């Protein structure tokens, strides 16, 4: 493992002296882990590589220096930040952890409307990635080849260590195909470790289920996917379809399912774990902060790696730090050498979390800064009688019900005596159960109304599973008058487990 140790040293030096990371070194670490595991069956201690050992005090001088370097770069090379610094009368040299709050946050609208004004003129941009959020028009984030290669190598390390993948494993991605940048890096990472990825897009759930259950004959061995990467709402769609079609855990070879981009509830997690016989893990990432991402520990906190950037929790207006226990918005400053093209100082993400008191932790990632898991978007909070209700409060409540229908559709209306919750479902008795449990949790629900179809509901927020993609087979089926409703397609017994051959 000598080569790995040398590569780790270079990695550390890059952070201190602000040089680009040598991606080849990370790739060498990946190759060493693969070789070591093949020989000894273990992977050794990689904590140094994950950078989990530095204390807040040790990090401060490094963070100050990295922030100053980023501020200088942003002032010299991007029109947006030159103008912003001049407007607020701040010099980039003044920026450090204690003065950062003087710099106004960068709103997502800025990134959406003028992405080029944030691009570093000193770097050659390679790829314009589009975000796939459900809360507004997509934003663009430009990346360089270096950033893509870095994300690829870092993803490979994560697949090896966090997902315990090895040569010959098959993985399935059910992500929106427009998320090309992430999928490209994922496929490249899989190649580095000898894993076979299949990127299906957000197709009909029956097709995804049959791929998860059907083996692929590669190198003489029958392999079913061991890891599924998708969004919570699409996982919900798979759970609905899988239960209806009579699949059981014995049909699948999955070990882990990771869900990002949307809230994952305990209710959905339980149903999915029962159906697939796999562990379901919530993740946090967004194109705007790549390659940085959040990690959720067994204590249910969302942890961020300080090495890849500065994470703040600001109050809902974005003008001061949130107090411990208060709701706030995740605000990110991705730093060099992880970020060099689209420069962002204090990106106000709109993702609401609760700031934790520092002594709240006591989990396996306690050395990393943490917040609560994401509770929803800042424009989607509701209040009644002094109580703020978040989308997570509602989703946890609705999806914990035994009759929950996935993906959840819900809408809240403010009445004179409380909040009126409209949900989509099949069991009218769910209304009483949900209201009762809501009141136990001090969610001020005056009524719960269960609708059998969406047409009678007030408008609901879109979910990522709505970005469904058609295949030719779907298009043919959909135009066939005898199969034109989803219901008839899904109850066709011949479609169970082998929808492709049935067509
Ligand atoms: Zn934790």
Short mmCIF file of C-alpha atoms and ligand atoms in Angstrom, two decimals:
data_model
loop_
_atom_site.label_atom_id
_atom_site.label_comp_id
_atom_site.label_asym_id
_atom_site.label_seq_id
_atom_site.Cartn_x
_atom_site.Cartn_y
_atom_site.Cartn_z
CA UNK A 1 0.00 0.00 0.00
CA UNK A 2 3.02 2.29 -0.28
CA UNK A 3 1.75 3.88 -3.48
CA UNK A 4 -1.54 4.66 -1.76
CA UNK A 5 0.27 6.36 1.12
CA UNK A 6 2.21 8.53 -1.32
CA UNK A 7 -0.96 9.42 -3.17
CA UNK A 8 -2.59 10.40 0.14
CA UNK A 9 0.32 12.67 0.96
CA UNK A 10 -0.05 14.49 -2.36
CA UNK A 11 -3.75 14.77 -1.65
CA UNK A 12 -3.06 16.48 1.70
CA UNK A 13 -0.47 18.82 0.22
CA UNK A 14 -2.88 19.92 -2.51
CA UNK A 15 -5.33 21.07 0.13
CA UNK A 16 -2.73 23.02 2.06
CA UNK A 17 -0.99 24.67 -0.90
CA UNK A 18 -4.00 25.05 -3.15
CA UNK A 19 -2.84 23.03 -6.09
CA UNK A 20 -5.09 20.93 -8.28
CA UNK A 21 -5.44 17.41 -6.95
CA UNK A 22 -3.68 14.84 -9.10
CA UNK A 23 -6.58 12.76 -10.32
CA UNK A 24 -4.15 10.01 -11.38
CA UNK A 25 -3.21 9.63 -7.71
CA UNK A 26 -6.81 9.05 -6.71
CA UNK A 27 -7.19 6.57 -9.55
CA UNK A 28 -4.09 4.79 -8.25
CA UNK A 29 -5.66 4.60 -4.80
CA UNK A 30 -8.75 3.07 -6.41
CA UNK A 31 -6.63 0.52 -8.27
CA UNK A 32 -4.74 -0.30 -5.05
CA UNK A 33 -7.96 -0.87 -3.12
CA UNK A 34 -9.28 -3.13 -5.88
CA UNK A 35 -5.99 -5.10 -5.93
CA UNK A 36 -5.74 -5.31 -2.13
CA UNK A 37 -9.28 -6.54 -1.84
CA UNK A 38 -8.72 -9.13 -4.55
CA UNK A 39 -5.67 -10.39 -2.64
CA UNK A 40 -6.63 -10.03 1.03
CA UNK A 41 -10.39 -9.49 0.99
CA UNK A 42 -10.12 -6.21 2.96
CA UNK A 43 -9.48 -2.59 2.06
CA UNK A 44 -7.40 -1.23 4.97
CA UNK A 45 -7.77 2.10 6.73
CA UNK A 46 -8.75 4.92 4.41
CA UNK A 47 -9.83 7.50 6.98
CA UNK A 48 -6.93 9.77 6.02
CA UNK A 49 -8.15 9.75 2.45
CA UNK A 50 -11.66 10.60 3.55
CA UNK A 51 -10.20 13.42 5.64
CA UNK A 52 -12.26 12.74 8.74
CA UNK A 53 -9.52 13.41 11.24
CA UNK A 54 -9.05 17.21 11.32
CA UNK A 55 -10.59 19.20 14.18
CA UNK A 56 -12.46 22.48 13.73
CA UNK A 57 -9.52 24.41 15.25
CA UNK A 58 -7.00 22.74 12.94
CA UNK A 59 -9.14 23.46 9.93
CA UNK A 60 -9.69 27.15 10.60
CA UNK A 61 -6.41 28.54 9.25
CA UNK A 62 -6.70 26.30 6.18
CA UNK A 63 -10.31 27.34 5.61
CA UNK A 64 -9.41 31.03 6.00
CA UNK A 65 -6.68 30.66 3.40
CA UNK A 66 -8.87 28.70 1.02
CA UNK A 67 -11.69 31.24 1.32
CA UNK A 68 -9.34 34.13 0.65
CA UNK A 69 -7.91 32.37 -2.38
CA UNK A 70 -11.40 31.66 -3.72
CA UNK A 71 -12.52 35.26 -3.12
CA UNK A 72 -9.48 36.61 -4.98
CA UNK A 73 -10.09 34.25 -7.87
CA UNK A 74 -13.79 35.10 -8.01
CA UNK A 75 -13.03 38.85 -7.93
CA UNK A 76 -10.39 38.67 -10.63
CA UNK A 77 -12.09 36.18 -12.95
CA UNK A 78 -15.89 36.48 -12.69
CA UNK A 79 -17.99 39.54 -13.57
CA UNK A 80 -20.63 38.73 -10.96
CA UNK A 81 -18.33 38.65 -7.93
CA UNK A 82 -16.23 41.64 -9.07
CA UNK A 83 -19.42 43.65 -9.15
CA UNK A 84 -20.68 42.20 -5.83
CA UNK A 85 -17.47 42.93 -3.89
CA UNK A 86 -17.32 46.46 -5.30
CA UNK A 87 -20.96 47.06 -4.47
CA UNK A 88 -20.66 46.02 -0.82
CA UNK A 89 -17.27 47.72 -0.44
CA UNK A 90 -15.40 44.59 0.58
CA UNK A 91 -11.96 43.53 -0.61
CA UNK A 92 -11.45 39.84 -1.48
CA UNK A 93 -8.39 39.82 0.84
CA UNK A 94 -10.69 40.53 3.78
CA UNK A 95 -12.68 37.32 3.33
CA UNK A 96 -12.26 34.64 6.00
CA UNK A 97 -14.53 32.53 8.19
CA UNK A 98 -15.31 35.41 10.55
CA UNK A 99 -15.97 38.05 7.87
CA UNK A 100 -17.80 35.79 5.41
CA UNK A 101 -21.19 36.93 6.73
CA UNK A 102 -20.57 40.44 5.35
CA UNK A 103 -20.79 39.07 1.82
CA UNK A 104 -24.42 38.77 0.62
CA UNK A 105 -25.54 35.26 -0.34
CA UNK A 106 -25.69 34.20 -3.99
CA UNK A 107 -29.27 33.29 -4.87
CA UNK A 108 -30.11 30.31 -7.08
CA UNK A 109 -31.80 32.74 -9.47
CA UNK A 110 -28.39 34.26 -10.24
CA UNK A 111 -27.06 30.88 -11.26
CA UNK A 112 -30.19 30.20 -13.29
CA UNK A 113 -30.36 33.55 -15.09
CA UNK A 114 -26.67 34.39 -15.60
CA UNK A 115 -24.60 31.20 -15.24
CA UNK A 116 -21.74 32.57 -17.35
CA UNK A 117 -21.26 35.54 -15.00
CA UNK A 118 -20.05 33.02 -12.41
CA UNK A 119 -17.64 31.13 -14.67
CA UNK A 120 -13.93 31.52 -13.95
CA UNK A 121 -12.34 33.08 -17.06
CA UNK A 122 -9.03 31.45 -16.18
CA UNK A 123 -10.39 27.93 -16.74
CA UNK A 124 -11.53 26.27 -19.94
CA UNK A 125 -15.15 25.15 -19.38
CA UNK A 126 -15.96 21.73 -20.81
CA UNK A 127 -19.54 20.77 -19.98
CA UNK A 128 -22.69 22.69 -19.16
CA UNK A 129 -24.62 20.55 -16.68
CA UNK A 130 -28.31 21.20 -16.20
CA UNK A 131 -29.93 20.74 -12.82
CA UNK A 132 -33.04 18.57 -12.63
CA UNK A 133 -34.84 20.04 -9.63
CA UNK A 134 -38.61 20.14 -9.46
CA UNK A 135 -38.93 23.61 -8.00
CA UNK A 136 -38.27 25.80 -11.02
CA UNK A 137 -36.58 26.08 -14.40
CA UNK A 138 -33.23 24.24 -14.58
CA UNK A 139 -29.99 26.05 -13.75
CA UNK A 140 -26.70 25.56 -15.55
CA UNK A 141 -23.40 24.75 -13.92
CA UNK A 142 -20.27 24.73 -16.07
CA UNK A 143 -17.54 22.19 -15.29
CA UNK A 144 -14.00 21.64 -16.58
CA UNK A 145 -12.55 18.29 -17.66
CA UNK A 146 -10.50 18.31 -14.45
CA UNK A 147 -13.64 18.63 -12.33
CA UNK A 148 -15.33 15.80 -14.23
CA UNK A 149 -12.31 13.53 -13.81
CA UNK A 150 -12.08 14.43 -10.12
CA UNK A 151 -15.77 13.67 -9.52
CA UNK A 152 -15.35 10.38 -11.39
CA UNK A 153 -12.38 9.31 -9.25
CA UNK A 154 -14.08 10.42 -6.02
CA UNK A 155 -17.24 8.52 -6.97
CA UNK A 156 -15.11 5.41 -7.53
CA UNK A 157 -13.66 5.72 -4.02
CA UNK A 158 -17.16 6.12 -2.62
CA UNK A 159 -18.52 3.10 -4.55
CA UNK A 160 -15.66 1.02 -3.16
CA UNK A 161 -15.79 2.20 0.45
CA UNK A 162 -19.35 3.36 1.11
CA UNK A 163 -21.16 0.91 -1.17
CA UNK A 164 -18.64 -1.96 -0.86
CA UNK A 165 -18.85 -2.69 -4.57
CA UNK A 166 -16.37 -4.98 -6.26
CA UNK A 167 -15.38 -6.29 -9.65
CA UNK A 168 -18.21 -7.96 -11.53
CA UNK A 169 -21.00 -6.26 -9.57
CA UNK A 170 -23.89 -4.82 -11.57
CA UNK A 171 -25.54 -1.51 -10.61
CA UNK A 172 -28.73 0.11 -11.89
CA UNK A 173 -29.33 3.84 -12.22
CA UNK A 174 -32.89 5.13 -12.45
CA UNK A 175 -32.09 8.82 -12.81
CA UNK A 176 -33.48 11.39 -15.19
CA UNK A 177 -31.41 11.04 -18.37
CA UNK A 178 -30.81 14.81 -18.49
CA UNK A 179 -28.60 14.38 -15.41
CA UNK A 180 -25.93 13.40 -17.91
CA UNK A 181 -22.97 14.90 -16.06
CA UNK A 182 -23.57 12.82 -12.93
CA UNK A 183 -24.37 9.70 -14.94
CA UNK A 184 -21.22 10.17 -17.06
CA UNK A 185 -19.06 10.40 -13.93
CA UNK A 186 -20.85 7.42 -12.38
CA UNK A 187 -20.21 5.28 -15.46
CA UNK A 188 -16.56 6.35 -15.49
CA UNK A 189 -16.24 5.49 -11.80
CA UNK A 190 -17.77 2.07 -12.41
CA UNK A 191 -15.20 1.46 -15.16
CA UNK A 192 -12.35 2.22 -12.73
CA UNK A 193 -13.46 -0.55 -10.38
CA UNK A 194 -14.79 -3.09 -12.87
CA UNK A 195 -18.46 -2.61 -12.04
CA UNK A 196 -21.11 -2.76 -14.79
CA UNK A 197 -23.61 0.12 -14.66
CA UNK A 198 -26.95 0.21 -16.42
CA UNK A 199 -28.58 3.62 -16.81
CA UNK A 200 -32.26 3.06 -17.51
CA UNK A 201 -33.65 6.55 -17.01
CA UNK A 202 -37.08 7.05 -15.43
CA UNK A 203 -38.88 4.41 -17.47
CA UNK A 204 -42.04 2.48 -16.64
CA UNK A 205 -41.51 0.89 -13.19
CA UNK A 206 -42.36 -2.57 -14.58
CA UNK A 207 -39.31 -2.43 -16.83
CA UNK A 208 -37.00 -1.30 -14.01
CA UNK A 209 -38.31 -4.07 -11.74
CA UNK A 210 -37.76 -6.74 -14.35
CA UNK A 211 -34.16 -5.54 -14.83
CA UNK A 212 -33.56 -5.62 -11.08
CA UNK A 213 -34.93 -9.16 -10.88
CA UNK A 214 -33.44 -10.52 -14.07
CA UNK A 215 -29.83 -11.63 -14.08
CA UNK A 216 -27.21 -10.53 -16.59
CA UNK A 217 -24.79 -13.21 -17.75
CA UNK A 218 -21.36 -11.56 -17.66
CA UNK A 219 -18.05 -13.43 -17.45
CA UNK A 220 -19.93 -16.69 -17.04
CA UNK A 221 -21.63 -15.66 -13.78
CA UNK A 222 -25.25 -14.65 -13.41
CA UNK A 223 -25.34 -11.18 -11.87
CA UNK A 224 -28.35 -9.19 -10.69
CA UNK A 225 -27.96 -5.51 -9.74
CA UNK A 226 -26.61 -5.12 -6.18
CA UNK A 227 -26.99 -1.32 -5.98
CA UNK A 228 -29.89 0.82 -7.19
CA UNK A 229 -29.42 4.60 -7.42
CA UNK A 230 -32.60 6.64 -7.81
CA UNK A 231 -34.89 9.34 -6.35
CA UNK A 232 -37.32 8.76 -3.48
CA UNK A 233 -40.43 9.36 -5.61
CA UNK A 234 -39.29 6.88 -8.26
CA UNK A 235 -38.47 4.37 -5.53
CA UNK A 236 -42.06 4.90 -4.36
CA UNK A 237 -43.28 4.10 -7.86
CA UNK A 238 -41.20 0.88 -7.84
CA UNK A 239 -42.60 -0.09 -4.43
CA UNK A 240 -46.20 0.42 -5.63
CA UNK A 241 -45.66 -1.57 -8.81
CA UNK A 242 -43.53 -4.25 -7.14
CA UNK A 243 -46.08 -4.95 -4.39
CA UNK A 244 -48.94 -5.02 -6.89
CA UNK A 245 -47.13 -7.43 -9.21
CA UNK A 246 -46.29 -9.80 -6.37
CA UNK A 247 -42.54 -9.40 -6.27
CA UNK A 248 -40.77 -10.43 -3.03
CA UNK A 249 -37.25 -9.94 -1.68
CA UNK A 250 -36.29 -13.35 -3.09
CA UNK A 251 -36.70 -11.97 -6.62
CA UNK A 252 -33.89 -9.42 -6.17
CA UNK A 253 -30.17 -9.45 -5.52
CA UNK A 254 -30.00 -5.85 -4.26
CA UNK A 255 -27.85 -5.04 -1.23
CA UNK A 256 -28.35 -1.29 -1.16
CA UNK A 257 -30.60 1.41 -2.60
CA UNK A 258 -29.47 5.03 -2.46
CA UNK A 259 -31.98 7.85 -2.85
CA UNK A 260 -31.04 11.48 -3.35
CA UNK A 261 -32.63 14.69 -4.55
CA UNK A 262 -35.83 14.25 -2.56
CA UNK A 263 -36.96 13.55 0.99
CA UNK A 264 -36.82 9.87 1.95
CA UNK A 265 -39.27 9.02 4.74
CA UNK A 266 -39.16 6.21 7.27
CA UNK A 267 -42.45 4.88 5.87
CA UNK A 268 -41.11 4.57 2.33
CA UNK A 269 -37.82 3.19 3.59
CA UNK A 270 -39.59 0.42 5.53
CA UNK A 271 -41.81 -0.56 2.59
CA UNK A 272 -38.86 -0.55 0.16
CA UNK A 273 -36.61 -2.55 2.49
CA UNK A 274 -39.34 -5.15 2.92
CA UNK A 275 -39.97 -5.46 -0.81
CA UNK A 276 -36.36 -5.48 -2.00
CA UNK A 277 -34.60 -7.03 1.01
CA UNK A 278 -31.97 -4.27 0.74
CA UNK A 279 -30.83 -1.35 2.89
CA UNK A 280 -32.21 2.01 1.73
CA UNK A 281 -29.91 4.98 2.29
CA UNK A 282 -30.80 8.67 1.86
CA UNK A 283 -28.10 10.82 0.28
CA UNK A 284 -27.74 14.55 -0.34
CA UNK A 285 -26.17 16.04 -3.40
CA UNK A 286 -26.85 18.64 -6.02
CA UNK A 287 -25.13 19.59 -9.25
CA UNK A 288 -24.39 23.08 -7.95
CA UNK A 289 -22.06 21.77 -5.22
CA UNK A 290 -20.54 18.74 -6.99
CA UNK A 291 -18.24 16.95 -6.26
CA UNK A 292 -19.18 17.79 -2.66
CA UNK A 293 -22.16 15.97 -1.16
CA UNK A 294 -23.73 15.27 2.20
CA UNK A 295 -23.75 12.00 4.05
CA UNK A 296 -26.46 10.77 6.42
CA UNK A 297 -25.27 8.91 9.52
CA UNK A 298 -27.03 6.23 11.55
CA UNK A 299 -28.17 9.01 13.91
CA UNK A 300 -30.12 10.61 11.05
CA UNK A 301 -27.96 13.76 10.77
CA UNK A 302 -26.80 15.22 7.49
CA UNK A 303 -23.00 15.61 7.60
CA UNK A 304 -20.80 17.64 5.27
CA UNK A 305 -17.19 17.14 4.45
CA UNK A 306 -15.39 20.39 5.41
CA UNK A 307 -12.53 19.57 3.07
CA UNK A 308 -14.65 20.18 -0.03
CA UNK A 309 -16.19 23.47 0.98
CA UNK A 310 -17.68 25.67 3.65
CA UNK A 311 -21.25 24.83 4.66
CA UNK A 312 -23.32 27.35 6.60
CA UNK A 313 -26.88 27.24 7.92
CA UNK A 314 -28.40 30.70 7.53
CA UNK A 315 -31.78 31.90 8.74
CA UNK A 316 -34.64 31.78 6.23
CA UNK A 317 -33.88 35.29 4.95
CA UNK A 318 -30.21 34.47 4.33
CA UNK A 319 -28.91 37.39 6.39
CA UNK A 320 -27.54 35.77 9.57
CA UNK A 321 -26.47 32.39 10.93
CA UNK A 322 -29.35 30.26 12.18
CA UNK A 323 -29.35 29.64 15.92
CA UNK A 324 -29.01 26.08 17.25
CA UNK A 325 -32.43 24.45 17.00
CA UNK A 326 -33.67 27.00 14.46
CA UNK A 327 -34.79 26.27 10.91
CA UNK A 328 -32.31 27.55 8.33
CA UNK A 329 -31.15 27.19 4.76
CA UNK A 330 -28.07 25.25 3.66
CA UNK A 331 -25.59 27.67 2.13
CA UNK A 332 -22.54 26.37 0.29
CA UNK A 333 -19.14 27.67 -0.74
CA UNK A 334 -17.40 24.94 -2.77
CA UNK A 335 -13.64 25.53 -2.72
CA UNK A 336 -10.61 24.86 -4.88
CA UNK A 337 -9.18 22.28 -5.64
CA UNK A 338 -12.63 20.66 -5.78
CA UNK A 339 -14.21 23.55 -7.68
CA UNK A 340 -12.56 25.76 -10.28
CA UNK A 341 -15.02 26.63 -13.07
CA UNK A 342 -18.38 27.83 -11.73
CA UNK A 343 -17.31 29.80 -8.66
CA UNK A 344 -19.86 30.17 -5.89
CA UNK A 345 -19.51 32.09 -2.66
CA UNK A 346 -22.38 31.39 -0.27
CA UNK A 347 -24.89 29.73 -2.59
CA UNK A 348 -28.24 29.96 -0.78
CA UNK A 349 -29.60 26.55 -1.74
CA UNK A 350 -33.22 26.86 -0.62
CA UNK A 351 -32.94 23.50 1.20
CA UNK A 352 -34.29 23.90 4.73
CA UNK A 353 -32.68 22.06 7.65
CA UNK A 354 -32.69 22.50 11.40
CA UNK A 355 -29.39 23.65 12.85
CA UNK A 356 -28.26 21.21 15.52
CA UNK A 357 -26.64 22.17 18.77
CA UNK A 358 -23.03 21.02 18.45
CA UNK A 359 -23.35 18.61 21.37
CA UNK A 360 -26.38 16.94 19.80
CA UNK A 361 -24.22 14.48 17.85
CA UNK A 362 -22.56 11.36 19.26
CA UNK A 363 -22.71 9.38 16.02
CA UNK A 364 -20.02 7.69 13.91
CA UNK A 365 -19.50 10.92 11.89
CA UNK A 366 -19.52 13.26 14.91
CA UNK A 367 -16.24 14.87 13.80
CA UNK A 368 -17.91 16.27 10.67
CA UNK A 369 -20.23 19.31 10.84
CA UNK A 370 -23.88 18.29 10.69
CA UNK A 371 -27.45 19.51 10.40
CA UNK A 372 -30.81 17.76 10.47
CA UNK A 373 -31.79 15.99 7.26
CA UNK A 374 -33.39 18.22 4.63
CA UNK A 375 -36.92 19.18 5.68
CA UNK A 376 -38.10 20.74 2.40
CA UNK A 377 -37.69 23.87 0.29
CA UNK A 378 -37.78 27.35 1.80
CA UNK A 379 -40.81 28.33 -0.30
CA UNK A 380 -42.80 25.32 0.93
CA UNK A 381 -43.12 25.95 4.66
CA UNK A 382 -46.52 26.29 6.32
CA UNK A 383 -47.48 27.81 9.62
CA UNK A 384 -50.43 27.81 11.96
CA UNK A 385 -50.72 29.02 15.54
CA UNK A 386 -47.00 29.63 15.84
CA UNK A 387 -46.05 26.12 14.64
CA UNK A 388 -44.05 25.82 11.39
CA UNK A 389 -44.87 22.70 9.38
CA UNK A 390 -42.30 21.42 6.89
CA UNK A 391 -42.83 19.16 3.87
CA UNK A 392 -40.91 16.43 5.76
CA UNK A 393 -43.39 16.67 8.68
CA UNK A 394 -46.24 15.98 6.26
CA UNK A 395 -44.48 13.34 4.16
CA UNK A 396 -43.32 11.37 7.22
CA UNK A 397 -46.90 11.42 8.51
CA UNK A 398 -48.54 10.44 5.21
CA UNK A 399 -46.01 7.80 4.15
CA UNK A 400 -45.98 6.09 7.57
CA UNK A 401 -49.63 5.13 7.05
CA UNK A 402 -50.02 1.45 6.15
CA UNK A 403 -52.26 2.42 3.19
CA UNK A 404 -49.85 5.08 1.82
CA UNK A 405 -49.84 5.31 -1.97
CA UNK A 406 -46.49 6.19 -3.60
CA UNK A 407 -45.27 8.57 -4.80
CA UNK A 408 -47.21 10.68 -2.29
CA UNK A 409 -49.40 13.49 -3.54
CA UNK A 410 -50.42 16.01 -0.95
CA UNK A 411 -51.52 19.58 -0.57
CA UNK A 412 -51.97 21.80 2.49
CA UNK A 413 -54.57 24.56 2.83
CA UNK A 414 -54.69 26.99 5.72
CA UNK A 415 -58.14 27.15 7.32
CA UNK A 416 -59.47 29.15 10.24
CA UNK A 417 -59.01 26.31 12.72
CA UNK A 418 -55.86 24.67 11.41
CA UNK A 419 -54.26 23.17 8.33
CA UNK A 420 -56.33 21.11 5.92
CA UNK A 421 -54.38 18.22 4.41
CA UNK A 422 -55.44 16.72 1.07
CA UNK A 423 -53.85 13.41 0.09
CA UNK A 424 -54.20 10.87 -2.68
CA UNK A 425 -55.12 7.40 -1.43
CA UNK A 426 -57.43 4.40 -1.56
CA UNK A 427 -58.41 4.00 2.08
CA UNK A 428 -60.84 6.67 3.40
CA UNK A 429 -60.02 5.59 6.97
CA UNK A 430 -56.47 6.83 6.49
CA UNK A 431 -57.85 10.33 7.12
CA UNK A 432 -58.57 9.65 10.81
CA UNK A 433 -55.36 7.75 11.38
CA UNK A 434 -53.22 10.49 9.83
CA UNK A 435 -54.98 13.32 11.62
CA UNK A 436 -54.71 11.56 14.98
CA UNK A 437 -50.99 10.89 14.57
CA UNK A 438 -50.46 14.43 13.30
CA UNK A 439 -52.05 15.91 16.41
CA UNK A 440 -49.88 13.65 18.58
CA UNK A 441 -46.90 15.29 16.88
CA UNK A 442 -48.42 18.76 17.39
CA UNK A 443 -49.03 19.27 13.69
CA UNK A 444 -52.15 21.48 13.70
CA UNK A 445 -54.32 19.50 11.26
CA UNK A 446 -57.97 20.51 11.25
CA UNK A 447 -58.99 17.98 8.57
CA UNK A 448 -57.49 15.28 6.38
CA UNK A 449 -59.26 14.58 3.10
CA UNK A 450 -58.43 11.43 1.11
CA UNK A 451 -58.97 11.74 -2.65
CA UNK A 452 -59.32 8.70 -4.89
CA UNK A 453 -57.95 10.59 -7.88
CA UNK A 454 -55.80 13.64 -8.49
CA UNK A 455 -58.46 15.43 -10.53
CA UNK A 456 -60.42 16.32 -7.37
CA UNK A 457 -57.35 17.46 -5.42
CA UNK A 458 -55.96 20.96 -5.06
CA UNK A 459 -52.70 21.33 -7.06
CA UNK A 460 -49.79 19.30 -5.66
CA UNK A 461 -46.05 19.84 -6.01
CA UNK A 462 -44.34 17.86 -8.80
CA UNK A 463 -41.97 15.00 -7.95
CA UNK A 464 -39.02 13.69 -9.92
CA UNK A 465 -40.90 10.52 -10.84
CA UNK A 466 -43.07 12.84 -12.94
CA UNK A 467 -40.14 13.24 -15.35
CA UNK A 468 -41.00 9.83 -16.81
CA UNK A 469 -39.36 8.81 -20.06
CA UNK A 470 -41.10 6.81 -22.73
CA UNK A 471 -39.53 4.00 -24.69
CA UNK A 472 -40.78 2.95 -28.13
CA UNK A 473 -42.54 0.03 -26.46
CA UNK A 474 -44.38 2.41 -24.13
CA UNK A 475 -45.27 4.69 -27.02
CA UNK A 476 -46.74 1.74 -28.92
CA UNK A 477 -48.65 0.56 -25.87
CA UNK A 478 -49.94 4.02 -25.09
CA UNK A 479 -51.39 4.49 -28.57
CA UNK A 480 -53.10 1.10 -28.48
CA UNK A 481 -56.65 1.90 -27.45
CA UNK A 482 -57.07 -1.37 -25.53
CA UNK A 483 -54.09 -0.56 -23.31
CA UNK A 484 -54.38 3.16 -23.10
CA UNK A 485 -54.87 3.48 -19.36
CA UNK A 486 -52.03 2.89 -16.93
CA UNK A 487 -54.31 0.61 -14.92
CA UNK A 488 -54.82 -1.86 -17.76
CA UNK A 489 -51.10 -1.90 -18.49
CA UNK A 490 -50.21 -2.61 -14.89
CA UNK A 491 -52.76 -5.35 -14.25
CA UNK A 492 -51.76 -7.32 -17.32
CA UNK A 493 -50.46 -10.52 -15.72
CA UNK A 494 -48.20 -11.24 -18.66
CA UNK A 495 -46.23 -8.10 -17.83
CA UNK A 496 -45.21 -9.41 -14.44
CA UNK A 497 -41.45 -9.84 -14.22
CA UNK A 498 -40.81 -9.80 -18.00
CA UNK A 499 -42.48 -6.79 -19.53
CA UNK A 500 -40.09 -6.55 -22.46
CA UNK A 501 -40.73 -10.08 -23.69
CA UNK A 502 -44.46 -9.60 -23.24
CA UNK A 503 -44.42 -7.00 -25.98
ZN1 LIG B 1 -24.41 12.07 12.79
#
